[in-house]
Amino acid sequence: MLTIYKASAGSGKTYTLAYEYIKLVLGYKDKTTGKYRLKRNPQDAHHAILAITFTHKATDEMKRRIIKELAILAEVPAVGDEKSPYLNDLITLFGCTREQLKTTAYEVLTQLLFDFTFFNVSTIDSF
């Protein structure tokens, strides 16, 4: 699946792209029901996702946002008591509990950080 977002500066591209990446890495769309579900075994889910931006600054911001939001969703102590702006939308989208989302986010974050080479967010020219 290929999704393209075109938007002007300050319109929330990084927010939207980070949300879409997190949605893809945490879950899948059930082909029979059309509903999104959390992945039961999200191992290496990030290998199948490529996000492309135009600048190195945007690439860095997007990577930081994805990691930070996954850490918040996983309730990693280092991020404190922050609340993810994606939390309620993801719970609704996946039809899951907060605890299920937390567990999956932790698994995905761990995989992503231990396998950072395959965290594919890059600029169009380096692609």
CSV table of C-alpha atoms in Angstrom, one decimal:
chain,number,residue,atom,x,y,z
A,1,MET,CA,0.0,0.0,0.0
A,2,LEU,CA,1.3,3.5,-0.9
A,3,THR,CA,-0.1,6.5,0.9
A,4,ILE,CA,1.0,10.0,-0.1
A,5,TYR,CA,0.3,13.2,2.0
A,6,LYS,CA,0.7,16.6,0.4
A,7,ALA,CA,0.4,19.6,2.7
A,8,SER,CA,1.8,23.0,3.3
A,9,ALA,CA,4.2,24.0,6.1
A,10,GLY,CA,2.7,24.0,9.6
A,11,SER,CA,-0.3,21.9,8.6
A,12,GLY,CA,0.5,18.9,10.9
A,13,LYS,CA,2.4,16.7,8.4
A,14,THR,CA,4.8,15.3,11.1
A,15,TYR,CA,1.9,14.6,13.5
A,16,THR,CA,0.0,12.8,10.7
A,17,LEU,CA,2.9,10.9,9.4
A,18,ALA,CA,4.0,9.8,12.8
A,19,TYR,CA,0.5,8.7,13.6
A,20,GLU,CA,0.3,6.7,10.4
A,21,TYR,CA,3.6,5.0,11.1
A,22,ILE,CA,2.6,4.1,14.6
A,23,LYS,CA,-0.7,2.8,13.4
A,24,LEU,CA,1.0,0.6,10.8
A,25,VAL,CA,3.7,-0.7,13.1
A,26,LEU,CA,1.3,-1.5,15.9
A,27,GLY,CA,-1.6,-3.0,14.0
A,28,TYR,CA,-3.1,-4.3,10.8
A,29,LYS,CA,-6.3,-4.0,8.9
A,30,ASP,CA,-8.3,-7.3,9.0
A,31,LYS,CA,-9.1,-8.2,5.4
A,32,THR,CA,-12.4,-10.0,6.3
A,33,THR,CA,-13.9,-7.4,8.6
A,34,GLY,CA,-12.1,-4.2,7.4
A,35,LYS,CA,-11.4,-3.3,11.1
A,36,TYR,CA,-7.9,-2.5,12.5
A,37,ARG,CA,-6.5,-4.8,15.1
A,38,LEU,CA,-3.4,-4.8,17.2
A,39,LYS,CA,-0.7,-7.2,16.0
A,40,ARG,CA,-0.3,-10.3,18.2
A,41,ASN,CA,3.4,-10.6,17.3
A,42,PRO,CA,4.7,-7.3,16.1
A,43,GLN,CA,8.2,-8.5,15.7
A,44,ASP,CA,10.0,-6.8,12.8
A,45,ALA,CA,6.8,-4.9,11.8
A,46,HIS,CA,9.0,-1.8,11.1
A,47,HIS,CA,10.8,-3.7,8.3
A,48,ALA,CA,7.8,-3.4,6.0
A,49,ILE,CA,7.4,0.4,6.5
A,50,LEU,CA,9.1,3.2,4.6
A,51,ALA,CA,8.5,6.8,5.3
A,52,ILE,CA,10.0,9.5,3.0
A,53,THR,CA,10.2,13.2,3.7
A,54,PHE,CA,12.0,16.0,1.9
A,55,THR,CA,14.5,17.3,4.5
A,56,HIS,CA,16.9,15.8,7.0
A,57,LYS,CA,15.3,18.0,9.7
A,58,ALA,CA,11.9,16.5,8.9
A,59,THR,CA,13.4,13.0,9.0
A,60,ASP,CA,15.0,13.6,12.4
A,61,GLU,CA,11.8,15.1,13.8
A,62,MET,CA,9.7,12.2,12.6
A,63,LYS,CA,12.0,9.6,14.0
A,64,ARG,CA,12.1,11.4,17.4
A,65,ARG,CA,8.3,11.8,17.4
A,66,ILE,CA,7.7,8.1,16.6
A,67,ILE,CA,10.1,6.9,19.3
A,68,LYS,CA,8.8,9.4,21.9
A,69,GLU,CA,5.1,8.5,21.2
A,70,LEU,CA,5.8,4.8,21.3
A,71,ALA,CA,7.6,5.3,24.7
A,72,ILE,CA,4.7,7.3,26.1
A,73,LEU,CA,2.2,4.7,24.8
A,74,ALA,CA,4.4,1.9,26.4
A,75,GLU,CA,4.5,4.0,29.6
A,76,VAL,CA,8.3,3.9,29.8
A,77,PRO,CA,9.3,5.7,33.0
A,78,ALA,CA,11.8,8.0,31.4
A,79,VAL,CA,9.0,10.0,29.6
A,80,GLY,CA,7.2,10.8,32.8
A,81,ASP,CA,3.5,11.3,33.0
A,82,GLU,CA,3.1,12.6,29.4
A,83,LYS,CA,0.0,11.6,27.6
A,84,SER,CA,0.1,10.8,23.9
A,85,PRO,CA,-2.2,12.7,21.6
A,86,TYR,CA,-2.6,9.5,19.7
A,87,LEU,CA,-3.8,7.4,22.7
A,88,ASN,CA,-7.5,7.6,22.5
A,89,ASP,CA,-7.6,7.4,18.7
A,90,LEU,CA,-5.5,4.3,18.7
A,91,ILE,CA,-7.6,2.6,21.4
A,92,THR,CA,-10.7,3.4,19.4
A,93,LEU,CA,-9.1,2.3,16.1
A,94,PHE,CA,-7.8,-1.0,17.3
A,95,GLY,CA,-10.7,-1.7,19.7
A,96,CYS,CA,-8.3,-2.6,22.4
A,97,THR,CA,-7.7,-1.8,26.1
A,98,ARG,CA,-5.1,0.6,27.3
A,99,GLU,CA,-3.1,-2.3,28.7
A,100,GLN,CA,-3.1,-4.2,25.4
A,101,LEU,CA,-1.9,-1.0,23.6
A,102,LYS,CA,0.8,-0.5,26.2
A,103,THR,CA,2.1,-4.0,25.8
A,104,THR,CA,2.2,-3.9,22.0
A,105,ALA,CA,3.8,-0.4,22.0
A,106,TYR,CA,6.5,-1.7,24.4
A,107,GLU,CA,7.2,-4.7,22.1
A,108,VAL,CA,7.4,-2.5,19.0
A,109,LEU,CA,9.6,0.1,20.7
A,110,THR,CA,12.0,-2.5,21.9
A,111,GLN,CA,12.2,-4.1,18.4
A,112,LEU,CA,12.7,-0.7,16.8
A,113,LEU,CA,15.5,0.4,19.1
A,114,PHE,CA,17.3,-3.0,18.9
A,115,ASP,CA,16.9,-3.1,15.1
A,116,PHE,CA,17.4,0.6,14.4
A,117,THR,CA,19.0,0.0,11.0
A,118,PHE,CA,15.6,-1.0,9.6
A,119,PHE,CA,13.8,2.1,11.0
A,120,ASN,CA,13.2,3.5,7.5
A,121,VAL,CA,12.5,7.1,7.7
A,122,SER,CA,14.6,9.0,5.1
A,123,THR,CA,14.7,11.8,2.7
A,124,ILE,CA,13.6,11.3,-0.9
A,125,ASP,CA,17.1,12.0,-2.2
A,126,SER,CA,18.7,9.3,0.0
A,127,PHE,CA,16.0,6.8,-1.0
